[in-house]
PDB file of N, CA and C in Angstrom:
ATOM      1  N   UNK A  13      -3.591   5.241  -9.908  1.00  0.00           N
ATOM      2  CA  UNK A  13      -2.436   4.378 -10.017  1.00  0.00           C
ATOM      3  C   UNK A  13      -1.590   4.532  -8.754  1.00  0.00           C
ATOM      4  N   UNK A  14      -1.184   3.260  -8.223  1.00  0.00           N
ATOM      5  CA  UNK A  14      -0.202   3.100  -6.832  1.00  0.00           C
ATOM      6  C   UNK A  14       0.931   3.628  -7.370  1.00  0.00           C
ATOM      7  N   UNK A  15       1.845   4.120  -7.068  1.00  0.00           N
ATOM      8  CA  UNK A  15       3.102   4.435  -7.115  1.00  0.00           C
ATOM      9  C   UNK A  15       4.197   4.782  -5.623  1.00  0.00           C
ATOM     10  N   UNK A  16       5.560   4.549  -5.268  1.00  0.00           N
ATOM     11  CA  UNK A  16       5.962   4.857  -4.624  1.00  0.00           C
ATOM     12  C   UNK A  16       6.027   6.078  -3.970  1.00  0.00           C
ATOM     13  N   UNK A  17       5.801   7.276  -4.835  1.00  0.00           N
ATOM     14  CA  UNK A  17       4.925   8.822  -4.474  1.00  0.00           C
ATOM     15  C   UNK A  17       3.620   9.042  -3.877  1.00  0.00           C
ATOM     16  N   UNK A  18       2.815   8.179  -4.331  1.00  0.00           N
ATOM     17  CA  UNK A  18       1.690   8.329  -3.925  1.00  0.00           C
ATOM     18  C   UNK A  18       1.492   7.280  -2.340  1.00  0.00           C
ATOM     19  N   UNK A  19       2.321   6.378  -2.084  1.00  0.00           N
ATOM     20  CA  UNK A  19       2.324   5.624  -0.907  1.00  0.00           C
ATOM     21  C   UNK A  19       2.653   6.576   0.244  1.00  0.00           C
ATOM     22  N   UNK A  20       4.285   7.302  -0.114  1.00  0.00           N
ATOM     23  CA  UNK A  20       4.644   8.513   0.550  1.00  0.00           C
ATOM     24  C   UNK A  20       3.919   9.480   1.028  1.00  0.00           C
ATOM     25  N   UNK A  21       3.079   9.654   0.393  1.00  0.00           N
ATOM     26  CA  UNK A  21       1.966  10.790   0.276  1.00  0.00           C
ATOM     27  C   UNK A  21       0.843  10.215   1.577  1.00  0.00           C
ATOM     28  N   UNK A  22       0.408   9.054   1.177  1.00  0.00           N
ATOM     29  CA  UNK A  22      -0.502   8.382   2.118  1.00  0.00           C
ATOM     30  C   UNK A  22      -0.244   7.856   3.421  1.00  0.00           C
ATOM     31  N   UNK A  23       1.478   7.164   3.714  1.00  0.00           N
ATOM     32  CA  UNK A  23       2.037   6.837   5.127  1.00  0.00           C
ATOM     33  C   UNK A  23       2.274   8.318   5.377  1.00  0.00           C
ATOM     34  N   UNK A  24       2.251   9.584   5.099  1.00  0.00           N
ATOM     35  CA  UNK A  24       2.976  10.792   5.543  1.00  0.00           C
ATOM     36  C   UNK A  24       4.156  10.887   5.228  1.00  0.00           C
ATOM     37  N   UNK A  25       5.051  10.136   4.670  1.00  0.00           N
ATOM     38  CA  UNK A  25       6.438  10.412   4.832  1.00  0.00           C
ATOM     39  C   UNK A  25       7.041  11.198   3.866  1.00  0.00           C
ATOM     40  N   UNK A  26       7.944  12.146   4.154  1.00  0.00           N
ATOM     41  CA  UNK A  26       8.655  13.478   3.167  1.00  0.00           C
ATOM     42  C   UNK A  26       9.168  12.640   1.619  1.00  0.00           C
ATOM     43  N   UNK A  27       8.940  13.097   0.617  1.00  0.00           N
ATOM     44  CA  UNK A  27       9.124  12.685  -0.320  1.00  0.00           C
ATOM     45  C   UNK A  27      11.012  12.866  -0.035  1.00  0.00           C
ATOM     46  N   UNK A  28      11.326  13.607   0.116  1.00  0.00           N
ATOM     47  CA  UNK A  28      12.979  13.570   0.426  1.00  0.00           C
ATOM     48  C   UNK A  28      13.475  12.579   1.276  1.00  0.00           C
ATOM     49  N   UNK A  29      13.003  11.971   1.820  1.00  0.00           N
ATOM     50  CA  UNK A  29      13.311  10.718   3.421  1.00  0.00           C
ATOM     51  C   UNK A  29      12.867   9.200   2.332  1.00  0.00           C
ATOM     52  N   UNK A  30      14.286   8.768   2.195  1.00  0.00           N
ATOM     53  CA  UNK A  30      14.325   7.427   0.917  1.00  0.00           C
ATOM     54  C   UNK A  30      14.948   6.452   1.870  1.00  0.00           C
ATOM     55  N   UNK A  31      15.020   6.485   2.867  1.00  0.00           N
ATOM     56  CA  UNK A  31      15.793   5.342   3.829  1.00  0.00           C
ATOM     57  C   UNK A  31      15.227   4.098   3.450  1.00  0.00           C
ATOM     58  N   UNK A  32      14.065   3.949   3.602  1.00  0.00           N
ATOM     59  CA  UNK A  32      12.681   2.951   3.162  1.00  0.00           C
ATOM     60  C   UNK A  32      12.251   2.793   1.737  1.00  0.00           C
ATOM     61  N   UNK A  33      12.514   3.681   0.672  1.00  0.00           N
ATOM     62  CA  UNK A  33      12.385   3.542  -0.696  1.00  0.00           C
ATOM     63  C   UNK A  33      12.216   1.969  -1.145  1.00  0.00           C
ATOM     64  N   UNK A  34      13.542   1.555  -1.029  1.00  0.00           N
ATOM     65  CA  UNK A  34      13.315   0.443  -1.697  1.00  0.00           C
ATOM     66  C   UNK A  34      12.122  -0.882  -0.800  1.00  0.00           C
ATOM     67  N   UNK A  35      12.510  -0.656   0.439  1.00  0.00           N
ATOM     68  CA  UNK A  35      11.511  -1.617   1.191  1.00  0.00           C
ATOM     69  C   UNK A  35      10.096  -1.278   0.835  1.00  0.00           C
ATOM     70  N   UNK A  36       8.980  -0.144   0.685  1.00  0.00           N
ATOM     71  CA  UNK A  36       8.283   0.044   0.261  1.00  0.00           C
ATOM     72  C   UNK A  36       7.487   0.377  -1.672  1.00  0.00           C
ATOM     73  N   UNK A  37       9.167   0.001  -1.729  1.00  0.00           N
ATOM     74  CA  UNK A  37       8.547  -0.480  -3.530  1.00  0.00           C
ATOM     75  C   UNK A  37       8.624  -1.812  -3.453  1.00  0.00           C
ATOM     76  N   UNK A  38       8.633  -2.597  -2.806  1.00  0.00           N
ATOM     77  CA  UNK A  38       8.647  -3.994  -2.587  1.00  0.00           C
ATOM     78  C   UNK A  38       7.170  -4.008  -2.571  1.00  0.00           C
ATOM     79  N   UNK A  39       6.959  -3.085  -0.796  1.00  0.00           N
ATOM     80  CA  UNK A  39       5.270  -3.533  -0.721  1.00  0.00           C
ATOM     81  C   UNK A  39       4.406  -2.888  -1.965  1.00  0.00           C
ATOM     82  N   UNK A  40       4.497  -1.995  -2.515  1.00  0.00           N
ATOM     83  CA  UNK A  40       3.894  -1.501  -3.778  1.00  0.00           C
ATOM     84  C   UNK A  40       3.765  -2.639  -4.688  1.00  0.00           C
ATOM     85  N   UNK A  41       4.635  -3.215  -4.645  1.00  0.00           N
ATOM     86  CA  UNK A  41       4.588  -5.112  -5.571  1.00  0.00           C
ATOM     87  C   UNK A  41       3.738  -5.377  -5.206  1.00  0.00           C
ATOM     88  N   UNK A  42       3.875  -6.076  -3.799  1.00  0.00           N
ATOM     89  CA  UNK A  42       3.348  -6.964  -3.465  1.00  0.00           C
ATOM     90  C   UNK A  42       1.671  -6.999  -3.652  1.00  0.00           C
ATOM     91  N   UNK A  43       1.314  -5.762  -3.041  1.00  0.00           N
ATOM     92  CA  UNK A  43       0.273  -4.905  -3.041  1.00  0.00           C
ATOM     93  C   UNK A  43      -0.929  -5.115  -4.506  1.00  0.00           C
ATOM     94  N   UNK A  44       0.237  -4.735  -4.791  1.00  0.00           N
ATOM     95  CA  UNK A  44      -0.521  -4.493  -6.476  1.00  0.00           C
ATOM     96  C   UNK A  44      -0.512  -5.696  -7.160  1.00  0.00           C
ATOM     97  N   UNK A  45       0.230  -6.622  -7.025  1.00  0.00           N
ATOM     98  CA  UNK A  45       0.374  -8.033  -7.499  1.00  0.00           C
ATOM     99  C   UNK A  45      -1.281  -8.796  -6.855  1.00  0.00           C
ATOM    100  N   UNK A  46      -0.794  -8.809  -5.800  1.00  0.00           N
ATOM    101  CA  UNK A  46      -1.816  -9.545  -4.598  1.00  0.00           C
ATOM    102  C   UNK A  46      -3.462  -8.988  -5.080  1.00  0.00           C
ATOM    103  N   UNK A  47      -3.885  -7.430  -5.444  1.00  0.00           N
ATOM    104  CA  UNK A  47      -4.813  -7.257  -5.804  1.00  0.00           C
ATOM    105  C   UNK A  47      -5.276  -7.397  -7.273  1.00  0.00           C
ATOM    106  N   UNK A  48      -4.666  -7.332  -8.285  1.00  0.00           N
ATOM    107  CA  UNK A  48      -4.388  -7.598  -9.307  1.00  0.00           C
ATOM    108  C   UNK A  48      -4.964  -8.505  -9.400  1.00  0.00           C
ATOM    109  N   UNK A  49      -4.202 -10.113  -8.553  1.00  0.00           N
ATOM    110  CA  UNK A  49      -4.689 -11.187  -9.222  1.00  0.00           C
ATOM    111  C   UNK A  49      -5.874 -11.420  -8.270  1.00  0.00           C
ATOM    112  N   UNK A  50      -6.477 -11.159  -7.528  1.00  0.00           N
ATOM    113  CA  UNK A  50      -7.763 -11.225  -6.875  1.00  0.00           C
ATOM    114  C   UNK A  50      -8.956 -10.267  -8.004  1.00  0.00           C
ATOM    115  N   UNK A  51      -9.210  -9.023  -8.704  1.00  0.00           N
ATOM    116  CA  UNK A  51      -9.533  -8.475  -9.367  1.00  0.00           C
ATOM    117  C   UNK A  51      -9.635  -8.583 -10.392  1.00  0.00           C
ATOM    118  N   UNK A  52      -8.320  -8.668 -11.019  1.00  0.00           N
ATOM    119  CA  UNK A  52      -8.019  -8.688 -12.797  1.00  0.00           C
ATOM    120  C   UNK A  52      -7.723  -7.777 -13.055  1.00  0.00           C
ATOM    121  N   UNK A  53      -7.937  -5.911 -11.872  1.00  0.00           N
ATOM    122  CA  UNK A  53      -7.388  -4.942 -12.740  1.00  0.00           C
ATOM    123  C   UNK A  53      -6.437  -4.628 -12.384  1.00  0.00           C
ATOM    124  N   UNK A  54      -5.571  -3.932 -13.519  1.00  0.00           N
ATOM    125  CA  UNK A  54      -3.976  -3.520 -13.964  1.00  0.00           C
ATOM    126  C   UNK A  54      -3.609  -2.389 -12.940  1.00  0.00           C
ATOM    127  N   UNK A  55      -2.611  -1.882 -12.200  1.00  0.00           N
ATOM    128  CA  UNK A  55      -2.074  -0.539 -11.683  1.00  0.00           C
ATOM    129  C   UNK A  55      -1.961   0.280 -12.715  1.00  0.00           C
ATOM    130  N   UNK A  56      -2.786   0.837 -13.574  1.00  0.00           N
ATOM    131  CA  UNK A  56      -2.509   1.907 -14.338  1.00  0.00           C
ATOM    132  C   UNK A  56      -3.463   3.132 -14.051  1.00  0.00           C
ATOM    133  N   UNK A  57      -3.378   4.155 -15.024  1.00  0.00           N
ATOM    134  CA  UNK A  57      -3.905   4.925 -14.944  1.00  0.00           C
ATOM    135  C   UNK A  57      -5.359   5.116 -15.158  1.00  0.00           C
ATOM    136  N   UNK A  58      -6.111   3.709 -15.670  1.00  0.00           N
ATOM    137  CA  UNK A  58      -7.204   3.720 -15.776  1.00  0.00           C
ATOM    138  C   UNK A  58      -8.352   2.770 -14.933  1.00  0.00           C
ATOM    139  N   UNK A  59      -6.981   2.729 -13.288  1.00  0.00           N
ATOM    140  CA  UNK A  59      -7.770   1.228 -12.297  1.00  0.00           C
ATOM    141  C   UNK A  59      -8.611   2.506 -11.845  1.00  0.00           C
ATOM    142  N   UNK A  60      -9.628   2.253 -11.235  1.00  0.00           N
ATOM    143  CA  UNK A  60     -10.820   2.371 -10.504  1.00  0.00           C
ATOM    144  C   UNK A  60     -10.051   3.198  -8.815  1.00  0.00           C
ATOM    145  N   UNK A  61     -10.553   4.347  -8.763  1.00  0.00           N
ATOM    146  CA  UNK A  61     -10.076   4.588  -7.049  1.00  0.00           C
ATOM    147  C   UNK A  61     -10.052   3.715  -6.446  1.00  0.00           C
ATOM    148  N   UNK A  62     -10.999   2.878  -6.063  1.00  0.00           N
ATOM    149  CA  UNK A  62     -11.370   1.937  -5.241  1.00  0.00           C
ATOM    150  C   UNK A  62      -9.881   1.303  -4.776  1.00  0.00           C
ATOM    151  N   UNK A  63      -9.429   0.493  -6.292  1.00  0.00           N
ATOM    152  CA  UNK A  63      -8.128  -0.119  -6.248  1.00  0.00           C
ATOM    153  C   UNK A  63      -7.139   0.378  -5.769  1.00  0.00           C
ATOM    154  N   UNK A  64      -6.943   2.048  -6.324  1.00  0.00           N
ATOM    155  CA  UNK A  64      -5.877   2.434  -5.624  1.00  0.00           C
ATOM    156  C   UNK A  64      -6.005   2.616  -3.410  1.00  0.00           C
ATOM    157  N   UNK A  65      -7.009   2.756  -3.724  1.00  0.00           N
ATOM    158  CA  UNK A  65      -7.587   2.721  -1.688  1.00  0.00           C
ATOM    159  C   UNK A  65      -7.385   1.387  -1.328  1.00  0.00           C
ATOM    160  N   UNK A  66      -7.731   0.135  -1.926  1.00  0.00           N
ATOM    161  CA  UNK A  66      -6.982  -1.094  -1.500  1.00  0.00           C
ATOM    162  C   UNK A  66      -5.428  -1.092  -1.251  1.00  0.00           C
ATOM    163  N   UNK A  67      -5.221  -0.860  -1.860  1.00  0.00           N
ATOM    164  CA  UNK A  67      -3.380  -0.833  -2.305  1.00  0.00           C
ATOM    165  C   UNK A  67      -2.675  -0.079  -1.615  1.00  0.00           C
ATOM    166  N   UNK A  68      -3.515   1.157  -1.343  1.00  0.00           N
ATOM    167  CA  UNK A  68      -2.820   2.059  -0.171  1.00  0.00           C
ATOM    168  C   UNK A  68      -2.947   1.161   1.178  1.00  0.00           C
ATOM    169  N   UNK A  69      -4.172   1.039   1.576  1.00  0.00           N
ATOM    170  CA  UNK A  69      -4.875   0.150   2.830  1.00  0.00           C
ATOM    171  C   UNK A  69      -3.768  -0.805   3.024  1.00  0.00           C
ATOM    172  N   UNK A  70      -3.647  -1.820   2.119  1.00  0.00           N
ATOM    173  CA  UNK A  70      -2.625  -3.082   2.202  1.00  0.00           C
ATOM    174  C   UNK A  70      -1.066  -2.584   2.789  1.00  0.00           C
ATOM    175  N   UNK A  71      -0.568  -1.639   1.906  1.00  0.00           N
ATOM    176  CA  UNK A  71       0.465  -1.407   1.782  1.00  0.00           C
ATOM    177  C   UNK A  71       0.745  -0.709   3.287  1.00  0.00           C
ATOM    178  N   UNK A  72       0.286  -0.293   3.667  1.00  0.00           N
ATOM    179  CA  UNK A  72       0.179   1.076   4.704  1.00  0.00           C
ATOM    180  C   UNK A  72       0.041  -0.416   6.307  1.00  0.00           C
ATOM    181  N   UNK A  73      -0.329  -1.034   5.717  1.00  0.00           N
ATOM    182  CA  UNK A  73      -0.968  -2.407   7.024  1.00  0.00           C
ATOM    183  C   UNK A  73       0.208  -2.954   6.924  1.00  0.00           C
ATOM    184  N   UNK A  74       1.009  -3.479   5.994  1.00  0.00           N
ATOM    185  CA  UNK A  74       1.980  -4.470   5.812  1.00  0.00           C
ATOM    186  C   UNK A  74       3.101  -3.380   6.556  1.00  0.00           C
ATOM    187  N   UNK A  75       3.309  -1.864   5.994  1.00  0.00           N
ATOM    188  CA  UNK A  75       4.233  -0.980   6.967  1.00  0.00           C
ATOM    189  C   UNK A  75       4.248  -1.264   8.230  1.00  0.00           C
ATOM    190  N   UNK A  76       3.166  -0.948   8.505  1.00  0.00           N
ATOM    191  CA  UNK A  76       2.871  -0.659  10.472  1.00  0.00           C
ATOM    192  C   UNK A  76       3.181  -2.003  10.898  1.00  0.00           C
ATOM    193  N   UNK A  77       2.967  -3.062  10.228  1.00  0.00           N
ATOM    194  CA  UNK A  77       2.896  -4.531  11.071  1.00  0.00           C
ATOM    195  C   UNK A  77       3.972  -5.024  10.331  1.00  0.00           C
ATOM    196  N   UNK A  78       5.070  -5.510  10.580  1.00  0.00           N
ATOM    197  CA  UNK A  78       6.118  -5.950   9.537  1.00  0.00           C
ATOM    198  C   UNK A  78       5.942  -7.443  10.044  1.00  0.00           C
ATOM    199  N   UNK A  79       5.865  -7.820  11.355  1.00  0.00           N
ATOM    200  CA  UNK A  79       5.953  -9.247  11.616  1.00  0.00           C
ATOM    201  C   UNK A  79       4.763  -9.620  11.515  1.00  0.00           C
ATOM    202  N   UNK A  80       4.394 -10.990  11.322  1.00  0.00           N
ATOM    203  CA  UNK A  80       3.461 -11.462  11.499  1.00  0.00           C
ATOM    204  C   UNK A  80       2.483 -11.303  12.815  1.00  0.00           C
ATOM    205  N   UNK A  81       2.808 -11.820  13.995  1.00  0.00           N
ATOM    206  CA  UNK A  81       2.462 -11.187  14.945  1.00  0.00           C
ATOM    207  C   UNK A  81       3.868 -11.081  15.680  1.00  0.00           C
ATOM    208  N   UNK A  82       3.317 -10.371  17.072  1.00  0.00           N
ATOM    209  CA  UNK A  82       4.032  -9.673  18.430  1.00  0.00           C
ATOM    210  C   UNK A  82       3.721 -10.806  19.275  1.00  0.00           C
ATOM    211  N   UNK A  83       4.970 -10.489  20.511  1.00  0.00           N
ATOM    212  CA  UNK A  83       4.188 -11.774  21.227  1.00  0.00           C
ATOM    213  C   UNK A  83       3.006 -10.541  22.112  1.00  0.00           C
ATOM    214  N   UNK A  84       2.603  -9.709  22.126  1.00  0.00           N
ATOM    215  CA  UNK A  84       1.535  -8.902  22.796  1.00  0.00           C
ATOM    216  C   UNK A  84      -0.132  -9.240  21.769  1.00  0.00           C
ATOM    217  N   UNK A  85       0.395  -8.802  20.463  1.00  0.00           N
ATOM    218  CA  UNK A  85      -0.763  -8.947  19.960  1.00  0.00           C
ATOM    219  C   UNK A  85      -1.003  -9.308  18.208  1.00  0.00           C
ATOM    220  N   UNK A  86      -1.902  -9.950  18.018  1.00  0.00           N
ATOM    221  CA  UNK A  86      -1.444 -10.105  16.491  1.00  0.00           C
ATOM    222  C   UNK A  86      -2.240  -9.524  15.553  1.00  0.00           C
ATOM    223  N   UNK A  87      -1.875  -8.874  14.509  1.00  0.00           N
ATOM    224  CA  UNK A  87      -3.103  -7.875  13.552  1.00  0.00           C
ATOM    225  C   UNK A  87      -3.754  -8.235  12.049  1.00  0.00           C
ATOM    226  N   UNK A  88      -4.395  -8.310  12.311  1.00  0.00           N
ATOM    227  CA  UNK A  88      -4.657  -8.396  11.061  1.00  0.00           C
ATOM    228  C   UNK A  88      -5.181  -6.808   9.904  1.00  0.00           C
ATOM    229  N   UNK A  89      -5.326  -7.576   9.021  1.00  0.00           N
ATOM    230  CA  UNK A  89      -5.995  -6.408   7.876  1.00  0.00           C
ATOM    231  C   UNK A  89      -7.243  -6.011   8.374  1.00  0.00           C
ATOM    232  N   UNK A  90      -6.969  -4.495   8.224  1.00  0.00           N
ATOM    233  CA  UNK A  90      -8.620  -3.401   8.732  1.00  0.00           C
ATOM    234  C   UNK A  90      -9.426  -4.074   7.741  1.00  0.00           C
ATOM    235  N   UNK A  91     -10.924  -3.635   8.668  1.00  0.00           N
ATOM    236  CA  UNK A  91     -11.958  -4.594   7.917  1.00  0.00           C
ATOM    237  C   UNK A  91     -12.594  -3.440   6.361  1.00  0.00           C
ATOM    238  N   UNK A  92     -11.892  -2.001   6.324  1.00  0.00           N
ATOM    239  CA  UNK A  92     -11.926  -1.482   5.009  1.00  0.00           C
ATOM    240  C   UNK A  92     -11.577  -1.939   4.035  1.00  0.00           C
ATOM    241  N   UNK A  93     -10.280  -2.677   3.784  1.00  0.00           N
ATOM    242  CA  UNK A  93      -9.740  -3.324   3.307  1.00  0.00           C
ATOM    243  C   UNK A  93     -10.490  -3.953   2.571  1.00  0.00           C
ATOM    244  N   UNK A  94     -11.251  -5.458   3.570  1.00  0.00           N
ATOM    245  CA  UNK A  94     -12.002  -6.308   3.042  1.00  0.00           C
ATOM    246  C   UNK A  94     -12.793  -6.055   2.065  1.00  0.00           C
ATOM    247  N   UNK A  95     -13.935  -4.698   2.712  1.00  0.00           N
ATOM    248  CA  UNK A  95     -15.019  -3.975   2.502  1.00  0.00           C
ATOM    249  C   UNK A  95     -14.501  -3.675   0.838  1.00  0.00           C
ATOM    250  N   UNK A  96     -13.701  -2.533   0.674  1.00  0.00           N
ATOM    251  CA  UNK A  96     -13.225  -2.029  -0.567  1.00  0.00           C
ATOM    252  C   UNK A  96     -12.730  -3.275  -1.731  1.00  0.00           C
ATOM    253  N   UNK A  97     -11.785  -3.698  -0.818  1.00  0.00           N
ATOM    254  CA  UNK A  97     -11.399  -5.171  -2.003  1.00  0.00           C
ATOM    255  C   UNK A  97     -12.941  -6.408  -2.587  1.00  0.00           C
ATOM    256  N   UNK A  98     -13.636  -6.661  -2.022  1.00  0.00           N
ATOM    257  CA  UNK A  98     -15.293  -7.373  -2.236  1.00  0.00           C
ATOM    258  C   UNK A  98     -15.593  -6.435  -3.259  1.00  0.00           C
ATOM    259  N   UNK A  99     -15.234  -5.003  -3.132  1.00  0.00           N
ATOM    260  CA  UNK A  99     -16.241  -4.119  -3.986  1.00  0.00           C
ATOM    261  C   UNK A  99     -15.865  -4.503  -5.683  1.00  0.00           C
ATOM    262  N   UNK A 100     -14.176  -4.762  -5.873  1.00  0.00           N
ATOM    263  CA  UNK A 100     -13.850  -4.492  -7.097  1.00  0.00           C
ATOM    264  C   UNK A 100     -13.787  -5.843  -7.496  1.00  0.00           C
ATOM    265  N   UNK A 101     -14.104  -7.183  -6.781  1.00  0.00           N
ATOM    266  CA  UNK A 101     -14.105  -8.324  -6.880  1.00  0.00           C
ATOM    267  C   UNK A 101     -14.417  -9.068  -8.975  1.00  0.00           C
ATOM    268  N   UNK A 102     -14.024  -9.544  -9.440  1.00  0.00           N
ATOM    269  CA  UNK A 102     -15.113  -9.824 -10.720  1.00  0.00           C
ATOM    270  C   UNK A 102     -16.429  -9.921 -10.581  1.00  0.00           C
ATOM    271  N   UNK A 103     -17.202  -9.295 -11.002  1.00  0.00           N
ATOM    272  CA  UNK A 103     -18.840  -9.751 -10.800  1.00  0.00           C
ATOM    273  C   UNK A 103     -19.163  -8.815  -9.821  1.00  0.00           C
ATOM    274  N   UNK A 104     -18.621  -7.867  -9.426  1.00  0.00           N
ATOM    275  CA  UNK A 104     -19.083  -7.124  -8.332  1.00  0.00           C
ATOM    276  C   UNK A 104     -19.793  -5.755  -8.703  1.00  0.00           C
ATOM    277  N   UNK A 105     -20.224  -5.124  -7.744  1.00  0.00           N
ATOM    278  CA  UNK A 105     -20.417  -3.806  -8.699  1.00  0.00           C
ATOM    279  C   UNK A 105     -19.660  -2.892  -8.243  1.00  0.00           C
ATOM    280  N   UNK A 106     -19.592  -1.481  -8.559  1.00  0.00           N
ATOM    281  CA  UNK A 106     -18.531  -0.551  -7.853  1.00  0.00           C
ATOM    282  C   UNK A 106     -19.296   0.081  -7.122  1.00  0.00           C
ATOM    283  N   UNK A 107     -18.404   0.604  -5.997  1.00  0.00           N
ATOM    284  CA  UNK A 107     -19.551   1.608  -4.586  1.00  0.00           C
ATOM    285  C   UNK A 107     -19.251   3.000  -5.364  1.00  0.00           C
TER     286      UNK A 107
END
């Protein structure tokens, strides 16, 4: 299960350092919304690792890149991402 602890845990940042709290329970939404309805499965305690490694992946991409693009360069989503999200797809099988 994604949670705002467990994001902390995964960008590195001190569970005591909340400057960003609320901006990153946003992306935890978004995150989990966005995979959710691509999947069908729930953020609970009984999603699949897989999901929670999407959700980190997403969330952790949407951090580092806040704008769409730079005028230097523009980013998209790591191709793990893709890779992991295909896996939990409906009809898919699990890696």
């Amino acid at each position: 299960m994604i949670t705002l602890t467990s994001v902390k845990e995964h960008l590195r940042i001190p569970q005591d350092v909340t400057d960003e709290d609320t901006y990153l329970f946003s992306l935890v939404q978004v995150a989990t919304e966005y995979v959710t309805g691509i999947t069908n499965i729930i953020n609970d305690e009984n999603a699949p690792r897989v999901y929670d490694a999407v959700c980190h992946l997403l969330v952790a991409h949407l951090y580092a890149n806040r704008e769409i693009t730079t005028e230097t360069q523009q980013f998209t989503v790591p191709k793990a991402f893709d890779m992991l999200l295909q896996s939990i797809r409906p009809g898919a099988s699990l890696i």
